[in-house]
Amino acid sequence: MTANRATRPEIVLRGLGVSPGVGWGPAVHLPRRGRLVFRRSLAPHEVDAEVARFQTAVAVAREQLQALRQRMEHALGREHAYILDAQRLMLEDAGILGEIEMLIRTNAINAEWAVKLVTDRILAIYAEIKDDYLRERGSDIEDVAHRLLTVLVGERDAYAFPEGAVLVGETLPPSLLGELDPQRVAGLVIGTGGWTSHAAILARGLGIPAVSGIHGALALIENQALLLVDGTQGLVFVHPAQEVIRRYEEQQKERERRWLLLRERAPLPTTTSDGVSIIVRANIERLSELEDARHFGACGIGLLRTEFLFLQAAPELPSEEMQWRAYRQVAEAAGPEGAVIRTVDWDENQMAALGSHRALRDEPLVRTGMDDREPWIHERNPALGLRAIRFSLNRPQVLRTQLRAIVRAAAFGNLRIVLPLITRVEEVHEARHVLDAVCRELRAEGFEVPDRLPLGVMIETPAAVWLVEELATAADFLSLGTNDLIQYILAVDRDNDRVAHLYDPLHPAVLRAVHHVMRAAERAGLDLEVCGEMAAHPLHALVLLGLGVRILSMRPRAIPLIRDLIRQCELARVRDLAQKALTASRGIEVRQLVLRGLEEMHLEVFDEALLNGSAPPPRDPQ
């Protein structure tokens, strides 16, 4: 690294800080598509063993396909099992297998990288084919590649990139980020994505410093270049000077000192200075975060995102048993406060990226024996397409399997279910109809089933805001999903860093919507939980408390900071501040109002916590 700095001038790139903190290490480029694999160079003596590892993986993949084919033939008959023959033949193709082995030997690279190089080349050829039917066959190549990579990666403890690496990519799908071991990643540099993009939320949840909006990141930053990522200020130093690293090391020590202070206060009750108790829960993306939730003093799980199960099961869909085991673990770990499980919030594009779209398309065939499959069409605008509850109701077997697993797990703890992206009351009734049917089935099968499993609604669209009175009569509780709510109210794509400055949680329209929903929940006598990123930001959390919110749910690592803030604040004064905010006409007015309130109330909030890597860049009043 010293030689690197001595020969290369320092370059500073400015982007959008989306996950706070500082990290440095060698840059590792992320692939533009497909499963997350990395190139690893082999020593000469490792080559034969790597070829043998690849050959073993091919044999395992063949056995998996053969078993799958037999199950399909048994269920549907031989005439339908041909679907998998094309993939089986690819795993016997001497040309494809020979090319992969040759790359491992001649380039001395790991098997995963060789599989990726060969299948990417074949997919590029398929993409140029004009005939729709033949071009669609490219999905078989993707499935085979995904299966091979799953077998290969499954043999290893971690992905083959250097520990302490800074990952650099144009985009970072959340499905790929979920596969990473955060202990091995020092930072992230992403070409596109706003502060509430799913990748940014995951990075904050994992505690990985991240900067977004570095367009052309792969071209600007060479592989293996030394990088320093400042996720709080949104800066990336390429070939950082020694004095820059020294300065950041000092800042890191100060940050750790402040963090220890917060941790020491963690056991104190979460009560405002004028005696009002506030409930703080944890949002989690993976089961490994259950320990973080307990460690940071979460009062139950306010939101379990279930997409990780679909990621782990890909290219198949997660089975009822697999889901049940996960939900049972959450139920038992959450304690008496329980957990809220959100039904899957994905779309078919994300399923296709994992190679699961074939399992999705074949599911009705397997279930009914009717081959009425339609070709998969890429969603042009997935945020407005067949996602979340729309996807679940369109794929009733997926919803039914998930609900069966949750209901069975509810015998082991206090579980509730929440439905994402609701825009119509009918969607709640349809989902409850499926839930009631599932409960009857399970009772008939002898399972222990609660008398009634609470079913909640995510308020995250303008339609849900203005139908909240009606939704409150159909639901058992309400959950405010501020990430999507802000996106849809302000018409700002949360994944687009070019409009990130317009994504303003303190926009008067957002605050008035939250106020409207809060009043409706109070009138209906229902709990309203806020589980979006607003709950984790000090300024935004203060405004939410002032508007009447008493249950906040956030990523576990944000809990100590927000609990400390709550203990310092006087709720009566915060309520006055929120009432003034509701009369403002611009977001910048609200921000200045809240900052003045912080100062007048002598609230101790670290400057970097106010930036928090998540606040939109403040702009001067026009």
Short mmCIF file of C-alpha atoms in Angstrom, two decimals, residues 1 4-5 22-29 161-168 184-189 208-209 221-230 236-240 245 248-249:
data_model
loop_
_atom_site.label_atom_id
_atom_site.label_comp_id
_atom_site.label_asym_id
_atom_site.label_seq_id
_atom_site.Cartn_x
_atom_site.Cartn_y
_atom_site.Cartn_z
CA MET A 1 0.00 0.00 0.00
CA ASN A 4 0.76 2.42 -4.17
CA ARG A 5 0.44 5.77 -2.39
CA VAL A 22 -15.19 5.33 7.87
CA GLY A 23 -13.46 2.34 6.32
CA TRP A 24 -10.45 1.76 4.13
CA GLY A 25 -8.96 -1.11 2.19
CA PRO A 26 -8.27 -2.38 -1.33
CA ALA A 27 -10.98 -1.85 -3.97
CA VAL A 28 -12.72 -4.98 -5.28
CA HIS A 29 -14.98 -4.63 -8.30
CA PHE A 161 -12.40 -11.39 -1.72
CA PRO A 162 -9.75 -10.04 0.63
CA GLU A 163 -10.89 -9.38 4.17
CA GLY A 164 -11.18 -5.65 4.73
CA ALA A 165 -12.00 -4.92 1.07
CA VAL A 166 -13.97 -1.91 -0.19
CA LEU A 167 -16.53 -3.19 -2.70
CA VAL A 168 -17.09 -1.01 -5.78
CA ARG A 184 -15.10 -8.90 5.64
CA VAL A 185 -16.27 -5.60 4.09
CA ALA A 186 -14.60 -2.29 5.04
CA GLY A 187 -16.81 -0.09 2.86
CA LEU A 188 -19.05 0.24 -0.17
CA VAL A 189 -18.83 2.59 -3.17
CA ILE A 208 -20.83 -0.87 6.64
CA PRO A 209 -19.74 2.70 5.66
CA ILE A 221 -11.56 3.28 -9.51
CA GLU A 222 -9.17 0.56 -10.53
CA ASN A 223 -9.37 -2.87 -8.96
CA GLN A 224 -7.11 -3.22 -5.89
CA ALA A 225 -6.56 0.57 -5.54
CA LEU A 226 -6.42 1.68 -1.90
CA LEU A 227 -9.70 3.45 -0.98
CA LEU A 228 -10.89 5.37 2.08
CA VAL A 229 -14.68 5.68 2.37
CA ASP A 230 -16.23 8.41 4.52
CA VAL A 236 -14.20 8.57 -1.34
CA PHE A 237 -10.41 8.98 -1.32
CA VAL A 238 -8.61 7.00 -4.02
CA HIS A 239 -4.94 6.43 -3.08
CA PRO A 240 -5.42 8.47 0.17
CA ILE A 245 -5.57 8.19 6.93
CA TYR A 248 -9.51 9.62 9.99
CA GLU A 249 -7.94 7.25 12.49
#
